Amino acid sequence: MKIIRHLIMMFAALALLFASCKNDSYAEKRKAEQRKWQNYKEANALEISTDSAYCFSHKCPWPENLYFQTYRGAYIRLIDDDTTKRQAKEGQEVILRFCSYDLDGNLQIDNHDHNIYRDGFNFVYTPGSNDPSVGIAFTDAVACIHQGSKFELIIDSKLGISEQMEAVVTLRIDVDETTIRNQ
């Protein structure tokens, strides 16, 4: 009888322990991220368009709430873009100098981020790339910009670089300088 009572108490204690644990599954983190993005869009009255003719017909800087949604889901807002300058071609090195923020406006710093603004984030442009070390959003944004462009980019975690994917956080990136190197 004592054994049964101890087993019941042990199972009850385990049940309480598991019930009190916060479940941070990836699916729950993604749902929270999506809710936060929806709230951000509504609070900032963002106009999201997939119509490139409409968006790119605006003079720079685009209205503060207008973002073009790329076919894979990154959001870009041009601040300064000279269409007479060159666009990146496959295989060219692209350097972006930027600061990144979460949707609450907090500066995001990873182990290597302290050098990104000074040295730039370098990658070789490959249209349609899914390389997590570069991120889908950066690849898609480069297709829309030219040498010297300044732009804002909003990146869902599934489109970001590896560290952002792991953190499951949407980032707002302010790109202050774009360099496209000839090769």
N, CA and C atoms as an extended XYZ file, in Angstrom:
549
Properties=species:S:1:pos:R:3:atomname:S:1:resname:S:1:resid:I:1 pbc="F F F"
N         0.809       -1.190        0.000 N   MET     1
C         0.000        0.000        0.000 CA  MET     1
C         0.856        1.260        0.000 C   MET     1
N         1.953        1.238        0.807 N   LYS     2
C         2.832        2.395        0.855 CA  LYS     2
C         3.462        2.651       -0.510 C   LYS     2
N         3.791        1.588       -1.223 N   ILE     3
C         4.422        1.728       -2.535 CA  ILE     3
C         3.457        2.407       -3.504 C   ILE     3
N         2.218        2.008       -3.482 N   ILE     4
C         1.210        2.603       -4.373 CA  ILE     4
C         1.030        4.078       -4.040 C   ILE     4
N         0.967        4.395       -2.746 N   ARG     5
C         0.822        5.776       -2.324 CA  ARG     5
C         2.032        6.603       -2.786 C   ARG     5
N         3.236        6.079       -2.632 N   HIS     6
C         4.452        6.780       -3.066 CA  HIS     6
C         4.463        6.975       -4.587 C   HIS     6
N         4.022        5.946       -5.319 N   LEU     7
C         3.959        6.060       -6.776 CA  LEU     7
C         2.967        7.139       -7.199 C   LEU     7
N         1.815        7.161       -6.546 N   ILE     8
C         0.805        8.179       -6.863 CA  ILE     8
C         1.355        9.573       -6.581 C   ILE     8
N         2.011        9.723       -5.424 N   MET     9
C         2.574       11.039       -5.066 CA  MET     9
C         3.688       11.419       -6.046 C   MET     9
N         4.495       10.457       -6.456 N   MET    10
C         5.578       10.741       -7.395 CA  MET    10
C         5.002       11.172       -8.745 C   MET    10
N         3.974       10.468       -9.231 N   PHE    11
C         3.353       10.835      -10.503 CA  PHE    11
C         2.677       12.203      -10.408 C   PHE    11
N         2.066       12.498       -9.297 N   ALA    12
C         1.431       13.806       -9.109 CA  ALA    12
C         2.488       14.915       -9.122 C   ALA    12
N         3.613       14.663       -8.437 N   ALA    13
C         4.694       15.650       -8.423 CA  ALA    13
C         5.266       15.860       -9.826 C   ALA    13
N         5.448       14.779      -10.560 N   LEU    14
C         5.940       14.896      -11.933 CA  LEU    14
C         4.949       15.639      -12.818 C   LEU    14
N         3.673       15.357      -12.645 N   ALA    15
C         2.652       16.047      -13.432 CA  ALA    15
C         2.672       17.545      -13.147 C   ALA    15
N         2.803       17.921      -11.875 N   LEU    16
C         2.889       19.338      -11.523 CA  LEU    16
C         4.149       19.978      -12.099 C   LEU    16
N         5.244       19.250      -12.048 N   LEU    17
C         6.499       19.760      -12.579 CA  LEU    17
C         6.392       20.023      -14.078 C   LEU    17
N         5.859       19.054      -14.822 N   PHE    18
C         5.720       19.234      -16.265 CA  PHE    18
C         4.705       20.318      -16.611 C   PHE    18
N         3.652       20.439      -15.833 N   ALA    19
C         2.645       21.465      -16.090 CA  ALA    19
C         3.198       22.859      -15.850 C   ALA    19
N         4.139       22.986      -14.912 N   SER    20
C         4.685       24.302      -14.604 CA  SER    20
C         5.793       24.721      -15.569 C   SER    20
N         6.335       23.770      -16.325 N   CYS    21
C         7.383       24.099      -17.286 CA  CYS    21
C         6.776       24.848      -18.464 C   CYS    21
N         7.459       25.895      -18.880 N   LYS    22
C         7.005       26.645      -20.045 CA  LYS    22
C         7.467       25.896      -21.286 C   LYS    22
N         6.554       25.639      -22.186 N   ASN    23
C         6.884       24.911      -23.407 CA  ASN    23
C         7.310       25.909      -24.472 C   ASN    23
N         8.599       25.907      -24.802 N   ASP    24
C         9.140       26.825      -25.794 CA  ASP    24
C         9.486       26.081      -27.072 C   ASP    24
N         8.523       25.362      -27.604 N   SER    25
C         8.786       24.629      -28.837 CA  SER    25
C         8.978       25.627      -29.971 C   SER    25
N         9.619       25.171      -31.017 N   TYR    26
C         9.846       26.024      -32.191 CA  TYR    26
C         8.506       26.534      -32.740 C   TYR    26
N         7.512       25.657      -32.808 N   ALA    27
C         6.202       26.051      -33.334 CA  ALA    27
C         5.592       27.180      -32.506 C   ALA    27
N         5.721       27.105      -31.187 N   GLU    28
C         5.182       28.165      -30.328 CA  GLU    28
C         5.962       29.463      -30.495 C   GLU    28
N         7.288       29.364      -30.649 N   LYS    29
C         8.095       30.561      -30.888 CA  LYS    29
C         7.712       31.215      -32.214 C   LYS    29
N         7.469       30.403      -33.250 N   ARG    30
C         7.061       30.941      -34.556 CA  ARG    30
C         5.705       31.628      -34.461 C   ARG    30
N         4.766       31.034      -33.718 N   LYS    31
C         3.451       31.658      -33.553 CA  LYS    31
C         3.588       33.002      -32.843 C   LYS    31
N         4.414       33.049      -31.810 N   ALA    32
C         4.639       34.311      -31.083 CA  ALA    32
C         5.296       35.341      -31.998 C   ALA    32
N         6.251       34.900      -32.803 N   GLU    33
C         6.916       35.815      -33.743 CA  GLU    33
C         5.908       36.377      -34.751 C   GLU    33
N         5.053       35.528      -35.270 N   GLN    34
C         4.054       35.964      -36.249 CA  GLN    34
C         3.038       36.923      -35.635 C   GLN    34
N         2.639       36.683      -34.376 N   ARG    35
C         1.731       37.609      -33.683 CA  ARG    35
C         2.391       38.975      -33.509 C   ARG    35
N         3.669       38.946      -33.117 N   LYS    36
C         4.401       40.197      -32.914 CA  LYS    36
C         4.522       40.970      -34.228 C   LYS    36
N         4.776       40.278      -35.340 N   TRP    37
C         4.872       40.912      -36.655 CA  TRP    37
C         3.519       41.500      -37.051 C   TRP    37
N         2.443       40.774      -36.831 N   GLN    38
C         1.111       41.280      -37.157 CA  GLN    38
C         0.806       42.543      -36.345 C   GLN    38
N         1.118       42.525      -35.071 N   ASN    39
C         0.909       43.708      -34.222 CA  ASN    39
C         1.763       44.878      -34.692 C   ASN    39
N         2.998       44.618      -35.099 N   TYR    40
C         3.907       45.661      -35.594 CA  TYR    40
C         3.341       46.294      -36.873 C   TYR    40
N         2.857       45.445      -37.792 N   LYS    41
C         2.277       45.966      -39.039 CA  LYS    41
C         1.087       46.876      -38.744 C   LYS    41
N         0.220       46.436      -37.855 N   GLU    42
C        -0.971       47.221      -37.528 CA  GLU    42
C        -0.605       48.513      -36.803 C   GLU    42
N         0.281       48.442      -35.832 N   ALA    43
C         0.668       49.620      -35.052 CA  ALA    43
C         1.366       50.673      -35.904 C   ALA    43
N         2.071       50.253      -36.946 N   ASN    44
C         2.809       51.179      -37.800 CA  ASN    44
C         2.108       51.432      -39.132 C   ASN    44
N         0.889       50.933      -39.284 N   ALA    45
C         0.080       51.110      -40.490 CA  ALA    45
C         0.894       50.847      -41.753 C   ALA    45
N         1.591       49.711      -41.772 N   LEU    46
C         2.438       49.392      -42.916 CA  LEU    46
C         1.593       49.041      -44.132 C   LEU    46
N         2.020       49.562      -45.271 N   GLU    47
C         1.415       49.210      -46.555 CA  GLU    47
C         2.381       48.231      -47.219 C   GLU    47
N         1.959       46.999      -47.338 N   ILE    48
C         2.790       45.945      -47.923 CA  ILE    48
C         2.236       45.658      -49.311 C   ILE    48
N         3.126       45.665      -50.314 N   SER    49
C         2.684       45.407      -51.682 CA  SER    49
C         3.632       44.424      -52.359 C   SER    49
N         3.062       43.534      -53.160 N   THR    50
C         3.861       42.635      -53.983 CA  THR    50
C         3.933       43.159      -55.421 C   THR    50
N         3.350       44.319      -55.657 N   ASP    51
C         3.345       44.941      -56.985 CA  ASP    51
C         4.611       45.767      -57.164 C   ASP    51
N         5.611       45.195      -57.827 N   SER    52
C         6.891       45.885      -57.986 CA  SER    52
C         6.738       47.162      -58.811 C   SER    52
N         5.873       47.162      -59.830 N   ALA    53
C         5.676       48.369      -60.650 CA  ALA    53
C         5.165       49.520      -59.782 C   ALA    53
N         4.248       49.222      -58.881 N   TYR    54
C         3.716       50.248      -57.981 CA  TYR    54
C         4.797       50.759      -57.025 C   TYR    54
N         5.464       49.837      -56.353 N   CYS    55
C         6.447       50.240      -55.342 CA  CYS    55
C         7.630       50.980      -55.950 C   CYS    55
N         8.201       50.443      -57.019 N   PHE    56
C         9.412       51.029      -57.581 CA  PHE    56
C         9.139       52.254      -58.449 C   PHE    56
N         7.865       52.612      -58.614 N   SER    57
C         7.539       53.863      -59.309 CA  SER    57
C         7.655       55.064      -58.359 C   SER    57
N         7.734       54.812      -57.055 N   HIS    58
C         7.888       55.893      -56.077 CA  HIS    58
C         9.319       56.427      -56.104 C   HIS    58
N         9.434       57.723      -55.875 N   LYS    59
C        10.764       58.315      -55.729 CA  LYS    59
C        11.296       57.985      -54.343 C   LYS    59
N        12.610       57.928      -54.240 N   CYS    60
C        13.247       57.677      -52.942 CA  CYS    60
C        13.357       58.975      -52.163 C   CYS    60
N        13.163       58.941      -50.889 N   PRO    61
C        12.794       57.764      -50.108 CA  PRO    61
C        11.315       57.431      -50.274 C   PRO    61
N        11.025       56.148      -50.215 N   TRP    62
C         9.639       55.716      -50.271 CA  TRP    62
C         8.923       56.204      -49.016 C   TRP    62
N         7.592       56.289      -49.081 N   PRO    63
C         6.855       56.641      -47.851 CA  PRO    63
C         7.262       55.705      -46.714 C   PRO    63
N         7.259       56.242      -45.498 N   GLU    64
C         7.750       55.483      -44.340 CA  GLU    64
C         7.033       54.167      -44.097 C   GLU    64
N         5.799       54.056      -44.547 N   ASN    65
C         5.060       52.830      -44.258 CA  ASN    65
C         4.960       51.886      -45.463 C   ASN    65
N         5.589       52.217      -46.615 N   LEU    66
C         5.487       51.389      -47.817 CA  LEU    66
C         6.652       50.407      -47.908 C   LEU    66
N         6.317       49.127      -48.018 N   TYR    67
C         7.313       48.070      -48.173 CA  TYR    67
C         6.919       47.168      -49.329 C   TYR    67
N         7.921       46.802      -50.121 N   PHE    68
C         7.732       45.822      -51.187 CA  PHE    68
C         8.027       44.449      -50.606 C   PHE    68
N         7.110       43.510      -50.824 N   GLN    69
C         7.307       42.146      -50.354 CA  GLN    69
C         7.870       41.315      -51.502 C   GLN    69
N         9.060       40.755      -51.285 N   THR    70
C         9.673       39.905      -52.302 CA  THR    70
C         8.882       38.604      -52.415 C   THR    70
N         9.144       37.864      -53.459 N   TYR    71
C         8.379       36.638      -53.695 CA  TYR    71
C         8.577       35.597      -52.606 C   TYR    71
N         9.677       35.704      -51.828 N   ARG    72
C         9.883       34.739      -50.739 CA  ARG    72
C         9.522       35.318      -49.373 C   ARG    72
N         9.084       36.583      -49.339 N   GLY    73
C         8.538       37.125      -48.104 CA  GLY    73
C         9.380       38.132      -47.340 C   GLY    73
N        10.483       38.615      -47.890 N   ALA    74
C        11.239       39.695      -47.242 CA  ALA    74
C        10.550       41.017      -47.587 C   ALA    74
N        10.707       42.011      -46.730 N   TYR    75
C        10.066       43.308      -46.934 CA  TYR    75
C        11.157       44.367      -47.061 C   TYR    75
N        11.119       45.137      -48.155 N   ILE    76
C        12.144       46.137      -48.406 CA  ILE    76
C        11.504       47.498      -48.636 C   ILE    76
N        12.140       48.527      -48.082 N   ARG    77
C        11.728       49.924      -48.279 CA  ARG    77
C        12.969       50.700      -48.700 C   ARG    77
N        12.931       51.272      -49.899 N   LEU    78
C        14.075       52.016      -50.400 CA  LEU    78
C        14.132       53.414      -49.788 C   LEU    78
N        15.324       53.798      -49.377 N   ILE    79
C        15.560       55.127      -48.833 CA  ILE    79
C        16.345       55.952      -49.847 C   ILE    79
N        17.359       55.331      -50.443 N   ASP    80
C        18.161       55.995      -51.471 CA  ASP    80
C        18.616       54.920      -52.446 C   ASP    80
N        18.248       55.058      -53.712 N   ASP    81
C        18.599       54.050      -54.714 CA  ASP    81
C        18.734       54.745      -56.063 C   ASP    81
N        19.951       54.811      -56.577 N   ASP    82
C        20.228       55.441      -57.865 CA  ASP    82
C        20.211       54.360      -58.933 C   ASP    82
N        19.147       54.325      -59.718 N   THR    83
C        18.984       53.275      -60.723 CA  THR    83
C        19.962       53.410      -61.889 C   THR    83
N        20.721       54.516      -61.946 N   THR    84
C        21.738       54.640      -62.998 CA  THR    84
C        23.022       53.904      -62.621 C   THR    84
N        23.131       53.513      -61.367 N   LYS    85
C        24.314       52.769      -60.916 CA  LYS    85
C        24.091       51.277      -61.134 C   LYS    85
N        25.155       50.509      -61.045 N   ARG    86
C        25.081       49.078      -61.375 CA  ARG    86
C        24.350       48.272      -60.302 C   ARG    86
N        23.729       47.207      -60.793 N   GLN    87
C        23.109       46.211      -59.928 CA  GLN    87
C        24.063       45.038      -59.817 C   GLN    87
N        23.933       44.279      -58.747 N   ALA    88
C        24.789       43.108      -58.559 CA  ALA    88
C        24.433       42.041      -59.587 C   ALA    88
N        25.476       41.388      -60.058 N   LYS    89
C        25.304       40.254      -60.959 CA  LYS    89
C        25.771       39.006      -60.225 C   LYS    89
N        25.286       37.884      -60.665 N   GLU    90
C        25.662       36.619      -60.032 CA  GLU    90
C        27.176       36.492      -59.941 C   GLU    90
N        27.635       36.114      -58.729 N   GLY    91
C        29.057       35.910      -58.501 CA  GLY    91
C        29.803       37.132      -57.996 C   GLY    91
N        29.154       38.306      -57.982 N   GLN    92
C        29.819       39.501      -57.466 CA  GLN    92
C        29.730       39.559      -55.952 C   GLN    92
N        30.739       40.164      -55.340 N   GLU    93
C        30.738       40.351      -53.896 CA  GLU    93
C        29.884       41.563      -53.549 C   GLU    93
N        29.035       41.401      -52.553 N   VAL    94
C        28.184       42.480      -52.059 CA  VAL    94
C        28.548       42.719      -50.603 C   VAL    94
N        28.673       43.982      -50.240 N   ILE    95
C        28.974       44.354      -48.858 CA  ILE    95
C        27.859       45.275      -48.383 C   ILE    95
N        27.203       44.890      -47.292 N   LEU    96
C        26.142       45.698      -46.697 CA  LEU    96
C        26.602       46.157      -45.323 C   LEU    96
N        26.486       47.441      -45.073 N   ARG    97
C        26.775       47.969      -43.737 CA  ARG    97
C        25.432       48.345      -43.115 C   ARG    97
N        25.171       47.772      -41.948 N   PHE    98
C        23.844       47.960      -41.371 CA  PHE    98
C        23.849       47.827      -39.866 C   PHE    98
N        22.734       48.238      -39.282 N   CYS    99
C        22.395       47.969      -37.882 CA  CYS    99
C        21.083       47.194      -37.902 C   CYS    99
N        20.933       46.272      -36.970 N   SER   100
C        19.699       45.490      -36.917 CA  SER   100
C        19.017       45.680      -35.568 C   SER   100
N        17.696       45.650      -35.616 N   TYR   101
C        16.861       45.864      -34.430 CA  TYR   101
C        15.755       44.828      -34.413 C   TYR   101
N        15.301       44.463      -33.214 N   ASP   102
C        14.104       43.637      -33.151 CA  ASP   102
C        12.904       44.557      -33.334 C   ASP   102
N        11.719       44.019      -33.361 N   LEU   103
C        10.532       44.842      -33.616 CA  LEU   103
C        10.189       45.770      -32.456 C   LEU   103
N        10.833       45.578      -31.304 N   ASP   104
C        10.661       46.499      -30.182 CA  ASP   104
C        11.657       47.651      -30.239 C   ASP   104
N        12.544       47.641      -31.244 N   GLY   105
C        13.537       48.695      -31.404 CA  GLY   105
C        14.840       48.461      -30.676 C   GLY   105
N        15.019       47.277      -30.115 N   ASN   106
C        16.257       46.964      -29.403 CA  ASN   106
C        17.344       46.568      -30.389 C   ASN   106
N        18.512       47.183      -30.258 N   LEU   107
C        19.647       46.837      -31.092 CA  LEU   107
C        20.016       45.386      -30.853 C   LEU   107
N        20.209       44.638      -31.923 N   GLN   108
C        20.550       43.217      -31.817 CA  GLN   108
C        22.042       43.044      -32.055 C   GLN   108
N        22.723       42.446      -31.121 N   ILE   109
C        24.157       42.224      -31.246 CA  ILE   109
C        24.436       40.749      -30.997 C   ILE   109
N        25.029       40.081      -31.991 N   ASP   110
C        25.469       38.702      -31.843 CA  ASP   110
C        26.967       38.717      -31.604 C   ASP   110
N        27.571       37.554      -31.515 N   ASN   111
C        29.008       37.467      -31.257 CA  ASN   111
C        29.838       38.194      -32.298 C   ASN   111
N        29.370       38.263      -33.519 N   HIS   112
C        30.160       38.878      -34.588 CA  HIS   112
C        29.613       40.227      -35.052 C   HIS   112
N        28.481       40.652      -34.548 N   ASP   113
C        27.835       41.860      -35.056 CA  ASP   113
C        28.629       43.140      -34.838 C   ASP   113
N        29.519       43.167      -33.845 N   HIS   114
C        30.246       44.408      -33.585 CA  HIS   114
C        31.098       44.819      -34.774 C   HIS   114
N        31.410       43.901      -35.668 N   ASN   115
C        32.208       44.227      -36.852 CA  ASN   115
C        31.364       44.489      -38.094 C   ASN   115
N        30.089       44.125      -38.077 N   ILE   116
C        29.272       44.246      -39.276 CA  ILE   116
C        29.160       45.693      -39.724 C   ILE   116
N        28.897       46.603      -38.812 N   TYR   117
C        28.717       47.977      -39.258 CA  TYR   117
C        30.040       48.558      -39.755 C   TYR   117
N        31.117       48.286      -39.056 N   ARG   118
C        32.413       48.832      -39.458 CA  ARG   118
C        32.935       48.191      -40.740 C   ARG   118
N        32.952       46.860      -40.797 N   ASP   119
C        33.547       46.137      -41.916 CA  ASP   119
C        32.532       45.743      -42.984 C   ASP   119
N        31.283       45.660      -42.623 N   GLY   120
C        30.250       45.242      -43.556 CA  GLY   120
C        30.023       43.744      -43.528 C   GLY   120
N        28.869       43.359      -43.973 N   PHE   121
C        28.491       41.949      -44.099 CA  PHE   121
C        28.733       41.574      -45.553 C   PHE   121
N        29.717       40.731      -45.798 N   ASN   122
C        30.127       40.375      -47.155 CA  ASN   122
C        29.531       39.037      -47.559 C   ASN   122
N        29.099       38.954      -48.809 N   PHE   123
C        28.676       37.676      -49.367 CA  PHE   123
C        28.724       37.757      -50.882 C   PHE   123
N        28.756       36.603      -51.496 N   VAL   124
C        28.742       36.518      -52.955 CA  VAL   124
C        27.292       36.374      -53.374 C   VAL   124
N        26.862       37.256      -54.268 N   TYR   125
C        25.467       37.277      -54.706 CA  TYR   125
C        25.172       36.078      -55.605 C   TYR   125
N        24.186       35.294      -55.177 N   THR   126
C        23.699       34.154      -55.947 CA  THR   126
C        22.179       34.249      -55.951 C   THR   126
N        21.585       34.704      -57.058 N   PRO   127
C        20.125       34.850      -57.100 CA  PRO   127
C        19.406       33.560      -56.698 C   PRO   127
N        18.393       33.701      -55.860 N   GLY   128
C        17.588       32.566      -55.432 CA  GLY   128
C        18.247       31.658      -54.407 C   GLY   128
N        19.387       32.083      -53.854 N   SER   129
C        20.116       31.257      -52.898 CA  SER   129
C        19.312       31.037      -51.618 C   SER   129
N        19.495       29.854      -51.025 N   ASN   130
C        18.904       29.519      -49.733 CA  ASN   130
C        19.978       29.342      -48.674 C   ASN   130
N        21.152       29.904      -48.892 N   ASP   131
C        22.302       29.738      -47.997 CA  ASP   131
C        22.019       30.409      -46.652 C   ASP   131
N        21.938       29.636      -45.538 N   PRO   132
C        21.640       30.219      -44.237 CA  PRO   132
C        22.752       31.118      -43.693 C   PRO   132
N        23.955       31.020      -44.241 N   SER   133
C        25.016       31.920      -43.777 CA  SER   133
C        24.834       33.313      -44.356 C   SER   133
N        24.065       33.432      -45.427 N   VAL   134
C        23.759       34.727      -46.049 CA  VAL   134
C        22.346       35.157      -45.695 C   VAL   134
N        21.417       34.253      -45.773 N   GLY   135
C        20.016       34.566      -45.513 CA  GLY   135
C        19.277       34.859      -46.801 C   GLY   135
N        18.094       34.320      -46.901 N   ILE   136
C        17.256       34.499      -48.088 CA  ILE   136
C        16.922       35.974      -48.295 C   ILE   136
N        16.625       36.692      -47.235 N   ALA   137
C        16.191       38.085      -47.350 CA  ALA   137
C        17.276       38.978      -47.956 C   ALA   137
N        18.527       38.787      -47.555 N   PHE   138
C        19.608       39.597      -48.126 CA  PHE   138
C        19.743       39.328      -49.620 C   PHE   138
N        19.669       38.069      -50.002 N   THR   139
C        19.758       37.704      -51.420 CA  THR   139
C        18.622       38.344      -52.204 C   THR   139
N        17.402       38.271      -51.681 N   ASP   140
C        16.252       38.860      -52.370 CA  ASP   140
C        16.347       40.381      -52.438 C   ASP   140
N        16.849       41.010      -51.388 N   ALA   141
C        16.971       42.472      -51.375 CA  ALA   141
C        17.970       42.958      -52.419 C   ALA   141
N        19.071       42.236      -52.573 N   VAL   142
C        20.107       42.652      -53.526 CA  VAL   142
C        19.553       42.694      -54.946 C   VAL   142
N        18.588       41.872      -55.240 N   ALA   143
C        17.971       41.882      -56.570 CA  ALA   143
C        17.214       43.189      -56.831 C   ALA   143
N        16.896       43.935      -55.775 N   CYS   144
C        16.085       45.154      -55.896 CA  CYS   144
C        16.889       46.445      -55.825 C   CYS   144
N        18.171       46.369      -55.555 N   ILE   145
C        18.938       47.586      -55.260 CA  ILE   145
C        20.118       47.762      -56.211 C   ILE   145
N        20.811       48.898      -56.040 N   HIS   146
C        21.955       49.253      -56.866 CA  HIS   146
C        23.120       49.680      -55.976 C   HIS   146
N        24.285       49.845      -56.593 N   GLN   147
C        25.481       50.328      -55.898 CA  GLN   147
C        25.135       51.582      -55.087 C   GLN   147
N        25.519       51.600      -53.825 N   GLY   148
C        25.306       52.762      -52.965 CA  GLY   148
C        23.933       52.869      -52.329 C   GLY   148
N        23.068       51.913      -52.557 N   SER   149
C        21.695       51.993      -52.032 CA  SER   149
C        21.662       51.996      -50.512 C   SER   149
N        20.635       52.686      -50.008 N   LYS   150
C        20.285       52.651      -48.600 CA  LYS   150
C        18.850       52.155      -48.544 C   LYS   150
N        18.585       51.257      -47.600 N   PHE   151
C        17.239       50.700      -47.533 CA  PHE   151
C        16.976       50.097      -46.168 C   PHE   151
N        15.696       49.849      -45.909 N   GLU   152
C        15.269       49.124      -44.721 CA  GLU   152
C        14.782       47.763      -45.178 C   GLU   152
N        15.015       46.795      -44.339 N   LEU   153
C        14.631       45.432      -44.652 CA  LEU   153
C        14.019       44.828      -43.399 C   LEU   153
N        12.864       44.204      -43.540 N   ILE   154
C        12.256       43.483      -42.422 CA  ILE   154
C        12.324       42.008      -42.770 C   ILE   154
N        12.924       41.249      -41.842 N   ILE   155
C        13.226       39.851      -42.121 CA  ILE   155
C        12.605       38.941      -41.067 C   ILE   155
N        11.705       38.094      -41.504 N   ASP   156
C        11.164       37.007      -40.686 CA  ASP   156
C        12.310       36.042      -40.396 C   ASP   156
N        12.287       35.398      -39.258 N   SER   157
C        13.396       34.517      -38.875 CA  SER   157
C        13.674       33.419      -39.896 C   SER   157
N        12.648       32.913      -40.552 N   LYS   158
C        12.876       31.823      -41.511 CA  LYS   158
C        13.607       32.290      -42.760 C   LYS   158
N        13.744       33.603      -42.951 N   LEU   159
C        14.446       34.155      -44.108 CA  LEU   159
C        15.792       34.758      -43.740 C   LEU   159
N        16.144       34.705      -42.466 N   GLY   160
C        17.367       35.352      -41.994 CA  GLY   160
C        18.573       34.446      -42.016 C   GLY   160
N        19.650       34.953      -41.414 N   ILE   161
C        20.865       34.161      -41.301 CA  ILE   161
C        20.684       33.133      -40.181 C   ILE   161
N        21.596       32.196      -40.101 N   SER   162
C        21.477       31.069      -39.170 CA  SER   162
C        21.142       31.488      -37.745 C   SER   162
N        21.864       32.491      -37.211 N   GLU   163
C        21.648       32.919      -35.829 CA  GLU   163
C        20.234       33.453      -35.621 C   GLU   163
N        19.702       34.166      -36.612 N   GLN   164
C        18.352       34.707      -36.511 CA  GLN   164
C        17.324       33.584      -36.569 C   GLN   164
N        17.577       32.578      -37.401 N   MET   165
C        16.671       31.432      -37.479 CA  MET   165
C        16.583       30.725      -36.133 C   MET   165
N        17.732       30.547      -35.483 N   GLU   166
C        17.776       29.874      -34.191 CA  GLU   166
C        17.076       30.693      -33.108 C   GLU   166
N        17.225       32.014      -33.161 N   ALA   167
C        16.617       32.884      -32.154 CA  ALA   167
C        15.114       33.067      -32.376 C   ALA   167
N        14.618       32.790      -33.570 N   VAL   168
C        13.211       32.948      -33.951 CA  VAL   168
C        12.753       34.370      -33.636 C   VAL   168
N        13.388       35.326      -34.292 N   VAL   169
C        13.062       36.733      -34.086 CA  VAL   169
C        13.041       37.460      -35.425 C   VAL   169
N        12.016       38.293      -35.620 N   THR   170
C        11.937       39.138      -36.804 CA  THR   170
C        12.822       40.352      -36.573 C   THR   170
N        13.619       40.696      -37.583 N   LEU   171
C        14.529       41.835      -37.465 CA  LEU   171
C        14.188       42.917      -38.476 C   LEU   171
N        14.435       44.165      -38.059 N   ARG   172
C        14.382       45.318      -38.955 CA  ARG   172
C        15.827       45.753      -39.159 C   ARG   172
N        16.263       45.734      -40.395 N   ILE   173
C        17.642       46.038      -40.737 CA  ILE   173
C        17.686       47.401      -41.425 C   ILE   173
N        18.544       48.296      -40.948 N   ASP   174
C        18.765       49.589      -41.590 CA  ASP   174
C        20.109       49.539      -42.299 C   ASP   174
N        20.076       49.409      -43.629 N   VAL   175
C        21.295       49.341      -44.434 CA  VAL   175
C        21.689       50.750      -44.826 C   VAL   175
N        22.859       51.201      -44.349 N   ASP   176
C        23.336       52.550      -44.619 CA  ASP   176
C        24.247       52.642      -45.830 C   ASP   176
N        24.753       51.516      -46.270 N   GLU   177
C        25.667       51.540      -47.415 CA  GLU   177
C        25.692       50.186      -48.097 C   GLU   177
N        25.635       50.214      -49.414 N   THR   178
C        25.719       49.002      -50.230 CA  THR   178
C        26.898       49.155      -51.181 C   THR   178
N        27.795       48.187      -51.170 N   THR   179
C        28.915       48.187      -52.096 CA  THR   179
C        28.845       46.912      -52.928 C   THR   179
N        28.949       47.080      -54.237 N   ILE   180
C        28.981       45.943      -55.150 CA  ILE   180
C        30.351       45.980      -55.814 C   ILE   180
N        31.129       44.932      -55.584 N   ARG   181
C        32.497       44.892      -56.116 CA  ARG   181
C        32.517       44.191      -57.464 C   ARG   181
N        33.234       44.803      -58.400 N   ASN   182
C        33.446       44.158      -59.709 CA  ASN   182
C        34.391       42.993      -59.545 C   ASN   182
N        34.150       41.962      -60.317 N   GLN   183
C        35.062       40.805      -60.286 CA  GLN   183
C        35.386       40.382      -61.678 C   GLN   183
